[in-house]
Short mmCIF file of C-alpha atoms and ligand atoms in Angstrom, two decimals:
data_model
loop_
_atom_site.label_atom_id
_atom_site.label_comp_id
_atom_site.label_asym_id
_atom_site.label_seq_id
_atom_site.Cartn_x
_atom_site.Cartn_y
_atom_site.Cartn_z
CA UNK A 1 -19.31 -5.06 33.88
CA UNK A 2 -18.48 -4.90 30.35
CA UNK A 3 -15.57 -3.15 28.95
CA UNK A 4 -15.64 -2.28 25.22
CA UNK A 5 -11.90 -3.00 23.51
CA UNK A 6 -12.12 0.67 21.53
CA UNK A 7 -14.40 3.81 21.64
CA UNK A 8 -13.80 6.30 19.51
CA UNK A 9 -14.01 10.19 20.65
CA UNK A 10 -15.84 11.75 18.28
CA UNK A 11 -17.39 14.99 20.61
CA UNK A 12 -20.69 17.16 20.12
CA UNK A 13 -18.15 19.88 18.59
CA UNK A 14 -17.09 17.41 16.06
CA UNK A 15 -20.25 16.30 14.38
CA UNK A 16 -21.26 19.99 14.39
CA UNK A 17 -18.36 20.74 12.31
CA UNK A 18 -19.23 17.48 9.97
CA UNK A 19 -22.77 18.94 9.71
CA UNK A 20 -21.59 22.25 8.76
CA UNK A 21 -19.92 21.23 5.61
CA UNK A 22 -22.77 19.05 4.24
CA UNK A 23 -24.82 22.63 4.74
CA UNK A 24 -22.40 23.40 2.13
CA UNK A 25 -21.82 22.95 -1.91
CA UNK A 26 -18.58 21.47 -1.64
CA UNK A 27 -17.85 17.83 -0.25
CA UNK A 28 -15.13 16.82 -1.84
CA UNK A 29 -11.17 17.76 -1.05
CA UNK A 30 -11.42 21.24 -0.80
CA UNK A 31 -11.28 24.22 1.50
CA UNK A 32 -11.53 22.10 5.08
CA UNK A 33 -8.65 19.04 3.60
CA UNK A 34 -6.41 22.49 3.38
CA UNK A 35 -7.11 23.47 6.42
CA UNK A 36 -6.99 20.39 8.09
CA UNK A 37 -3.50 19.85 6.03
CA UNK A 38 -2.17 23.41 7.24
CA UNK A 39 -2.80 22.24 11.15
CA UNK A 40 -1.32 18.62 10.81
CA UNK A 41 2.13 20.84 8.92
CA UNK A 42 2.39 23.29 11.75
CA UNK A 43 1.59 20.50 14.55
CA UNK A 44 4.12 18.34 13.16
CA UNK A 45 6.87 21.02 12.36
CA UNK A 46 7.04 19.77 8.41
CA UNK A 47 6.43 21.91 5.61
CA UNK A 48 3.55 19.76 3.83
CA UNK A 49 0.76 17.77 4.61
CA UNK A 50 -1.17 15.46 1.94
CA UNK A 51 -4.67 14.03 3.21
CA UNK A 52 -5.87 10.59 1.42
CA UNK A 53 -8.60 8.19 2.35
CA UNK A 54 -6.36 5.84 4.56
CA UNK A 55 -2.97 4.84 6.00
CA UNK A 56 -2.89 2.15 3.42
CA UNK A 57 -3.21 4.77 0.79
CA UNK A 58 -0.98 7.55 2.19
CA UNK A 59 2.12 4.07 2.55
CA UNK A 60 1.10 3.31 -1.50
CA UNK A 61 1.39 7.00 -2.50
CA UNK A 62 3.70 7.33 -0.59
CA UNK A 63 6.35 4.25 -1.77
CA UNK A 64 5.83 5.34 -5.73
CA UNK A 65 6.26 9.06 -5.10
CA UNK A 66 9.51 7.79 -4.10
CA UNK A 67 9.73 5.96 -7.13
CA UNK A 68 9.68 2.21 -5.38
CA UNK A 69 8.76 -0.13 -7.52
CA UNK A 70 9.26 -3.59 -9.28
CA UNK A 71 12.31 -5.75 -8.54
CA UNK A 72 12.96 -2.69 -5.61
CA UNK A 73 13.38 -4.26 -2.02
CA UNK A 74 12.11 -2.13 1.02
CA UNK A 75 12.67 -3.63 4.50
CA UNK A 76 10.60 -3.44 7.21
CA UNK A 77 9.23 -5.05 10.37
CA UNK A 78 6.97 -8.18 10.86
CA UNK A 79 5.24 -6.86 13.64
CA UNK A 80 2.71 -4.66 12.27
CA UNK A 81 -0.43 -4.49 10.37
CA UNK A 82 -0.06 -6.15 7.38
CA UNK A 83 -0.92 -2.55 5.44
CA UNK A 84 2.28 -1.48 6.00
CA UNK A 85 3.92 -4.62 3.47
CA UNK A 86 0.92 -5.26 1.61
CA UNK A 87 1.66 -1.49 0.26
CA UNK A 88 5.02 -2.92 -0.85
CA UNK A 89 3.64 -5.72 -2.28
CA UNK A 90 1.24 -2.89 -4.15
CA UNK A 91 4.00 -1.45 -5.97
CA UNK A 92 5.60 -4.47 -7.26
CA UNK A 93 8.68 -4.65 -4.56
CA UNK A 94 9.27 -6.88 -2.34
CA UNK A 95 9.09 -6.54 1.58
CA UNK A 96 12.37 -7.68 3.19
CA UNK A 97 11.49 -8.78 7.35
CA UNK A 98 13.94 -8.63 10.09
CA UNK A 99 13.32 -9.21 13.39
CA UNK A 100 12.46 -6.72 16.31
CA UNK A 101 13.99 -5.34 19.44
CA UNK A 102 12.94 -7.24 22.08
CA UNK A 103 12.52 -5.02 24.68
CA UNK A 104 10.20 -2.12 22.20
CA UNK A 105 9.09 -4.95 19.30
CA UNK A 106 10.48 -2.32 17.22
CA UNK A 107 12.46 -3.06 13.93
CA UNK A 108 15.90 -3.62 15.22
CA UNK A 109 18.65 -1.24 13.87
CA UNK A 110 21.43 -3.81 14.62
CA UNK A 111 20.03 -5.91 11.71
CA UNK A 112 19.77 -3.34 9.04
CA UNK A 113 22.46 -3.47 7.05
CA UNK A 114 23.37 -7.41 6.50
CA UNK A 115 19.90 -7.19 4.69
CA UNK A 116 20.87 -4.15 2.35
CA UNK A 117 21.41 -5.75 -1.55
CA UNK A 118 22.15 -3.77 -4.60
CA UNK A 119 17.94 -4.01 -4.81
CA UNK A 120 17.41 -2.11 -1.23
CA UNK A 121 15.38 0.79 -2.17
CA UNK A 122 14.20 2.02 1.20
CA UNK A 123 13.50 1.58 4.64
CA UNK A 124 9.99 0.93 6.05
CA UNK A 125 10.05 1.70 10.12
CA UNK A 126 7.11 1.31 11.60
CA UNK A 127 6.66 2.86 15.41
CA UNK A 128 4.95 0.25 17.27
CA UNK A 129 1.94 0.81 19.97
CA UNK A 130 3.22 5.31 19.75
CA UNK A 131 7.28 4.37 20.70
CA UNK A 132 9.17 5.71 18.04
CA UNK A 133 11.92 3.62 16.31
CA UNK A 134 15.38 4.84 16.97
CA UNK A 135 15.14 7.26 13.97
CA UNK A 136 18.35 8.55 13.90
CA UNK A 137 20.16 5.67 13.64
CA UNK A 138 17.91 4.53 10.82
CA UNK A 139 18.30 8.14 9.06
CA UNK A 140 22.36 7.48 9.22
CA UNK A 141 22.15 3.85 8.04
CA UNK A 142 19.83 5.29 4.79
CA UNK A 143 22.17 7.85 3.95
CA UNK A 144 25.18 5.79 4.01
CA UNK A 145 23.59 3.18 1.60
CA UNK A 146 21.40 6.12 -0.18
CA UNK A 147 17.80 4.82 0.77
CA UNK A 148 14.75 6.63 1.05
CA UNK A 149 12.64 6.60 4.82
CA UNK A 150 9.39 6.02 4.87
CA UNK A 151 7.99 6.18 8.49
CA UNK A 152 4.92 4.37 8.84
CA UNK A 153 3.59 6.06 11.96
CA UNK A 154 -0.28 5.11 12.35
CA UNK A 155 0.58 4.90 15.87
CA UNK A 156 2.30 7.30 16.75
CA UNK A 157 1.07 11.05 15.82
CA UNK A 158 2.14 12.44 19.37
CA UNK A 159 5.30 10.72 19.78
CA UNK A 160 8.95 12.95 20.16
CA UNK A 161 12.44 11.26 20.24
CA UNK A 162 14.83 13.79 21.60
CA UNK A 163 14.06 17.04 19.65
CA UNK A 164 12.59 15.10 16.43
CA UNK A 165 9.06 14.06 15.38
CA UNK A 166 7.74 12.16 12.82
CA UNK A 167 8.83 13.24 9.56
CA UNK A 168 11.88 14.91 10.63
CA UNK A 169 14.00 12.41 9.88
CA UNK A 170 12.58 11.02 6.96
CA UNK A 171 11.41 11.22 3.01
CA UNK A 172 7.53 10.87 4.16
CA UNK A 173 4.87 9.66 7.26
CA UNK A 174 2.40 8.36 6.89
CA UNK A 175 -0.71 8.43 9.57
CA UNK A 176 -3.97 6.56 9.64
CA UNK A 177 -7.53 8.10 10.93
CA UNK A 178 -8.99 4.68 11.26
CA UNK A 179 -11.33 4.84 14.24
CA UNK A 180 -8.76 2.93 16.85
CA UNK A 181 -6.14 5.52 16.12
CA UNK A 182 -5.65 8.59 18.47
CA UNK A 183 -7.66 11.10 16.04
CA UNK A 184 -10.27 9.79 13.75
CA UNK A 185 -12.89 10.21 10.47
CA UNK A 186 -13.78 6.47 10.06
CA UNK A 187 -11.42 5.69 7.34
CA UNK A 188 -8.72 8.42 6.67
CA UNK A 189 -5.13 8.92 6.00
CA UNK A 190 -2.12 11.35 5.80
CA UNK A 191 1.07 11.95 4.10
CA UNK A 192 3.94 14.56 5.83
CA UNK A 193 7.49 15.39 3.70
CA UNK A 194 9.48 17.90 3.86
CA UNK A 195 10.27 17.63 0.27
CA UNK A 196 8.93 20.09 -2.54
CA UNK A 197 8.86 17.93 -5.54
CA UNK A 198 7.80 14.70 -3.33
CA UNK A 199 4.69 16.94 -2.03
CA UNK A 200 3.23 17.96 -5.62
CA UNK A 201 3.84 14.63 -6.72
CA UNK A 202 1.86 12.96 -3.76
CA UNK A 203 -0.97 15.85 -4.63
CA UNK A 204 -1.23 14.91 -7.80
CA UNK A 205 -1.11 11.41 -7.43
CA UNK A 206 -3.98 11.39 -4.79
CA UNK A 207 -6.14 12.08 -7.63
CA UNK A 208 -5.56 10.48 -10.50
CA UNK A 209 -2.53 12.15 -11.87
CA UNK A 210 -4.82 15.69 -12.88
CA UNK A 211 -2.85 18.63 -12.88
CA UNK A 212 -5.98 20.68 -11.19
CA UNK A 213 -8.21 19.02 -8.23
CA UNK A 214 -12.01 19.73 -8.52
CA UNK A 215 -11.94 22.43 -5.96
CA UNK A 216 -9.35 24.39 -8.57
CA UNK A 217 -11.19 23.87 -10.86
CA UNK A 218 -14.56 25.11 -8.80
CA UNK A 219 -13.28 27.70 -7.34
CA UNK A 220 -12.27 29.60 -10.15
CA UNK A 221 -13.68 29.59 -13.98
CA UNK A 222 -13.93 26.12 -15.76
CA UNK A 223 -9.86 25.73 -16.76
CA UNK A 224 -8.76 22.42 -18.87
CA UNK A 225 -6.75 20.37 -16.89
CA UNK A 226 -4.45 17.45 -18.01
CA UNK A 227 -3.71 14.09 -16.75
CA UNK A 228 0.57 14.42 -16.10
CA UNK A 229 0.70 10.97 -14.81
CA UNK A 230 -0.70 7.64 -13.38
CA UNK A 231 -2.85 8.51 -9.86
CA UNK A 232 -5.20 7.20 -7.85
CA UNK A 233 -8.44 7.80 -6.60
CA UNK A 234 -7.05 8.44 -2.74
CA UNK A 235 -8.16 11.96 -2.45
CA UNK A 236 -9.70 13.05 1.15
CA UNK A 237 -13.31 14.81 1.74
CA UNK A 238 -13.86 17.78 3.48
CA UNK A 239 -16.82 15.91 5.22
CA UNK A 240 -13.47 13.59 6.76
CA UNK A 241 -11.11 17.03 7.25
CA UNK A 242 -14.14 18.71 9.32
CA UNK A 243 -14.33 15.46 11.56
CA UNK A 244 -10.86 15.87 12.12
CA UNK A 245 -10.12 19.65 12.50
CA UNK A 246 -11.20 19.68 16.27
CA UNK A 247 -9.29 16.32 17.39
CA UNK A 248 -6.19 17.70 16.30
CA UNK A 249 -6.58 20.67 18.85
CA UNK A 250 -7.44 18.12 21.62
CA UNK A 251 -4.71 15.55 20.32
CA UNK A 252 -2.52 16.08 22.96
CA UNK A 253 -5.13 15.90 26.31
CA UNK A 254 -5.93 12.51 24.65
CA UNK A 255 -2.84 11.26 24.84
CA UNK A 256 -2.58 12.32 28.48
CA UNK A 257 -5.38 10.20 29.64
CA UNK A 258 -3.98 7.40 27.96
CA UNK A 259 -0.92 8.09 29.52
CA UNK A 260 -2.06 8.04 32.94
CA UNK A 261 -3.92 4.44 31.96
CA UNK A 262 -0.96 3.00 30.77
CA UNK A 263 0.89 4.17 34.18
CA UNK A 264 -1.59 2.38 36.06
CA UNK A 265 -1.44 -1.08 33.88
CA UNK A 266 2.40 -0.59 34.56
CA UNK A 267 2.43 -0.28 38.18
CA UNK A 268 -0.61 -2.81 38.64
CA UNK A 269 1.52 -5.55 36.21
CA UNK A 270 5.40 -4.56 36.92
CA UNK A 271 5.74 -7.60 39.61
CA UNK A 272 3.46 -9.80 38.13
CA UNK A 273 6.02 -13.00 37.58
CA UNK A 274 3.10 -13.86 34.20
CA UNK A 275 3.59 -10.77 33.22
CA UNK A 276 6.53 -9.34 30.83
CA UNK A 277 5.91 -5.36 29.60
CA UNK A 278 7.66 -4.09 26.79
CA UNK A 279 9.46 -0.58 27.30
CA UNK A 280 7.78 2.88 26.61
CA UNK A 281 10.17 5.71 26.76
CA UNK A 282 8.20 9.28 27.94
CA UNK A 283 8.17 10.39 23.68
CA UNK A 284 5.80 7.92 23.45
CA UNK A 285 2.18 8.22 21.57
CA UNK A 286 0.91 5.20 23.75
CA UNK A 287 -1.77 4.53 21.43
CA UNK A 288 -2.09 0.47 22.81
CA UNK A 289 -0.95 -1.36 26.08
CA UNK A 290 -0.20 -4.51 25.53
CA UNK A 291 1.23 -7.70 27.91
CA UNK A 292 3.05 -10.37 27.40
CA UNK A 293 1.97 -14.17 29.10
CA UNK A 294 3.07 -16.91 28.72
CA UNK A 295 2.71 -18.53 25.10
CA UNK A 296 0.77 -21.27 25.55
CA UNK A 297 -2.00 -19.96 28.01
CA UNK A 298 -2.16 -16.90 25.52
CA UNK A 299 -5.71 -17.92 23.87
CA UNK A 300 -7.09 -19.51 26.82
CA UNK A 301 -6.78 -15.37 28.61
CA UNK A 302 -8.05 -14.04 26.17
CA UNK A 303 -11.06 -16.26 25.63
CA UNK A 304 -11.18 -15.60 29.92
CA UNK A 305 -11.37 -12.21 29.65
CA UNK A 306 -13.23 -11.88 26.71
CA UNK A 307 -16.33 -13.74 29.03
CA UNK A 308 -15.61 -11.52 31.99
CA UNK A 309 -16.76 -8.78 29.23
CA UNK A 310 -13.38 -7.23 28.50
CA UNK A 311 -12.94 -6.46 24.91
CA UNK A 312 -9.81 -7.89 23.61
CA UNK A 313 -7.19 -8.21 20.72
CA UNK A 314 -3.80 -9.38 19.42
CA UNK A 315 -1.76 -6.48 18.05
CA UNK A 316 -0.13 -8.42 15.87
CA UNK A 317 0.73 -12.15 15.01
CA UNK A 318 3.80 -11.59 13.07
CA UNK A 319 3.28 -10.96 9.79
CA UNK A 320 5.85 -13.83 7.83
CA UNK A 321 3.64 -16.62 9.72
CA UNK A 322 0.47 -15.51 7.57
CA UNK A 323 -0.58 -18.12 5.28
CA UNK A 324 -0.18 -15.49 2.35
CA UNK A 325 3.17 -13.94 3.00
CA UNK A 326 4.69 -18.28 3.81
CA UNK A 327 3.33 -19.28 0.76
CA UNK A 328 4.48 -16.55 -1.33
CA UNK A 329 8.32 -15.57 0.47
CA UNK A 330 8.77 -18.81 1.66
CA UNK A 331 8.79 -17.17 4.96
CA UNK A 332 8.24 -19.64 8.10
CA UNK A 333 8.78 -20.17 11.86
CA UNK A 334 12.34 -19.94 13.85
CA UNK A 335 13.49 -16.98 11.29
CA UNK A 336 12.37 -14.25 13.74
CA UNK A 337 12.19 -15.61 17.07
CA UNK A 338 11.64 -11.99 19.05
CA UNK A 339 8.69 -11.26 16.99
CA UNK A 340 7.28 -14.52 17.08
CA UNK A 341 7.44 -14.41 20.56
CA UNK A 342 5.08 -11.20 20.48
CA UNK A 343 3.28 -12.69 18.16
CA UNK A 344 2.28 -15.67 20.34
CA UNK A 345 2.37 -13.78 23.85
CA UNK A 346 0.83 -10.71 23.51
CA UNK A 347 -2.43 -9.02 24.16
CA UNK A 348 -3.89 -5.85 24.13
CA UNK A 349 -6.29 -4.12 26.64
CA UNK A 350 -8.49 -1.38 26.56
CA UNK A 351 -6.54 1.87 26.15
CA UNK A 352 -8.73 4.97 25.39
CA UNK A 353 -9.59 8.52 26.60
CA UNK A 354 -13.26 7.71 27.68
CA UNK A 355 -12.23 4.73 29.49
CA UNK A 356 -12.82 5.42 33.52
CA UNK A 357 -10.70 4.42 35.75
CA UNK A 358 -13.49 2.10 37.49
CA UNK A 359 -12.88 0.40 34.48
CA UNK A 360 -9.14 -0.17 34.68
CA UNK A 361 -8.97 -1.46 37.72
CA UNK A 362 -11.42 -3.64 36.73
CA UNK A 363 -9.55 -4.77 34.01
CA UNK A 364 -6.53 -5.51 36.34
CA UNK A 365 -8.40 -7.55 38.58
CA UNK A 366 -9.37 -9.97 35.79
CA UNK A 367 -6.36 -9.76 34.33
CA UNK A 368 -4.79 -10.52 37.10
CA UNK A 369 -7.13 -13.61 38.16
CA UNK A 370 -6.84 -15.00 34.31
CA UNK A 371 -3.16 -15.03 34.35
CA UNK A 372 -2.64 -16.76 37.75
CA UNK A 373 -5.48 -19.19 37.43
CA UNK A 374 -4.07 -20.75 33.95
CA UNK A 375 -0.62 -20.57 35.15
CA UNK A 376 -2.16 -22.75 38.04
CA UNK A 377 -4.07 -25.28 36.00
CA UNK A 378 -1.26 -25.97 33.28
CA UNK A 379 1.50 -28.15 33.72
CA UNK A 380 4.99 -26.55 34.07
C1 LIG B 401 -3.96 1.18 11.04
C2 LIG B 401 -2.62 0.88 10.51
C3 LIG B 401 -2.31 1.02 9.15
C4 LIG B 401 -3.33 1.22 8.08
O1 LIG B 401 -4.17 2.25 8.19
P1 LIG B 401 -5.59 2.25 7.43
O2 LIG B 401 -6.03 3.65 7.61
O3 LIG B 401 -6.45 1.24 8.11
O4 LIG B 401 -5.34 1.91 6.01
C5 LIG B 401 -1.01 0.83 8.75
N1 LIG B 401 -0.04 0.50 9.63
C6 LIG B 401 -0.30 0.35 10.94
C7 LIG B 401 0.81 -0.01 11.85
C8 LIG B 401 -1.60 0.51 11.42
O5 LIG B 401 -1.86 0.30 12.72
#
């Protein structure tokens, strides 16, 4: 049997809407990015949405609308994509770690506010495999020390904490449509605030700096725009809204069936004595399952069940211990023991709506072989 790691869920529907806009004149971020923009607003419960071309993008737009820039320190997690402080890194600031909860791998709150200098600008969460960070502690530690939240919530669309969602509780969201996230368009991102003057600015910035977009400018009679400041090219197609539109409706059946997988990889690994789970509270997205084995028979399992045909992959070695980030922070080993930890334990499995539940149990029973039978054959 072979069990692929991701597959997206693009439907019929889907490419029919995709195949209706190139039918028409206008590619580019126009009448379907609105739309789309309008939907993501009203299914989050914040007043503006801003599409771009990735999560990468929408954390970079999203750190100098917020004016974050050089000699500014933003702190964040190590256990994350590197996107989330590479975009730090973009706007000339510098990302401060600190280690994780151990029982989410979520920034720890506890360990905020020794880090905050006179240079702390803002405050990077990022909400780890869909649980969301304890936001309203984080909210209350920013506003005592007047930083800015950015929530960097690839994972974690569907999540709720209490009453709150993402964006609630902070200056700006960010979201990701890269195909292993819960709603995709190949490469895609998006921005959520609640703020006015933070939502034009993010508009404008997603394209260049003009004070019209094309579609303004289409729409209506040729009008002279001007250039009010320093943008990017970040802007998102319609061809990537219309790919989108329909997933959002179905966003939250998705995360059902994954849901239901995840409860079965729980109850299947709960008394496995090789097996530690981290916690997922019933808010969560649960966007990835991961487990935790023992360190050093890490590589050899996945290299097991990689030949058993069961797509694979480490989500994520922490961050400081990447040769770019030690050489250039002076970052190294023993600093933040819970996320190195992760970092050397885990692995993720499969975790998507098409995957059948032949298929889970099948994963479980080679899980379940790999772990014991390297357990058996090390020492210790
Ligand atoms: C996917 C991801 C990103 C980046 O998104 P892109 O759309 O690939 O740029 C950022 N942070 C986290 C935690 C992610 O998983």
């Amino acid at each position: 049997m072979k069990v692929e790691f991701y597959k997206h869920n693009v439907s019929e529907e889907d490419i029919k809407n995709v195949v209706e806009v190139l039918r028409k004149p206008f590619l580019s971020t126009g009448k379907e990015v609105e739309e789309f923009e309008k939907r993501f607003s009203e299914y989050l419960n914040c007043r503006y949405a801003v599409g771009v071309t990735s999560g990468t993008a929408a954390l970079h737009l999203s750190l100098l609308a917020l004016d974050i820039g050089t000699g500014d320190e933003v702190i964040t997690t190590p256990m994350t994509f590197m996107a989330t402080s590479n975009a730090i890194i973009y706007v000339g600031a510098t990302p401060i770690f600190l280690d994780v909860e151990p029982k989410t791998g979520n920034i720890n709150p506890d360990l905020i506010e020794a880090k905050i200098t006179p240079e702390t600008k803002a405050i990077l969460p990022v909400h780890l495999y869909g649980e969301m960070c304890n936001m309203g502690r984080i909210r209350e530690i920013a506003d005592k020390h007047n930083l800015v939240v950015i929530e960097d919530a690839a994972h974690a669309i569907e999540a709720k904490q209490e009453n709150s969602r993402l964006g609630h509780l902070s200056n700006t969201a960010c979201f990701s449509f890269y195909p292993t996230k819960s709603i995709t368009c190949g490469e895609g991102g998006l921005i959520v605030t609640n703020d006015t003057e933070v939502a034009s600015k993010l508009k404008k910035m997603r394209l260049h700096g003009m004070s019209k977009s094309a579609w303004q400018r289409y729409e209506k009679q040729y009008q002279h725009w001007d250039m009010e400041l320093l943008g990017f090219k970040y802007n998102m197609s319609n061809i990537q809204a219309a790919l989108l539109l329909n997933q959002l409706e179905h966003i939250e059946e998705y995360k059902q069936r994954r849901k239901e997988i995840c409860q079965r990889y729980e109850e299947a690994f709960k008394d496995d004595p090789n097996i530690r789970l981290l916690e997922a509270s019933s808010g969560s997205a649960r966007l990835m399952f991961t487990i935790l084995v023992p360190s050093d028979k890490r590589d050899p399992i996945l290299s097991e069940l990689q030949e058993e045909g069961i797509g694979v992959a480490v989500n994520y070695r922490a961050i400081h211990l990447l040769s770019y980030y030690k050489g250039r922070y002076d970052y190294h080993r023993g600093m933040f023991p819970v996320a190195e930890d992760i970092g050397d334990s885990t692995i993720t499995l499969p975790l998507y709506p098409k995957l059948t539940d032949e298929e889970v149990e099948y994963v479980i029973k080679k899980v379940k072989k790999a772990v014991e039978g390297k357990s058996g054959l090390l020492p210790q």
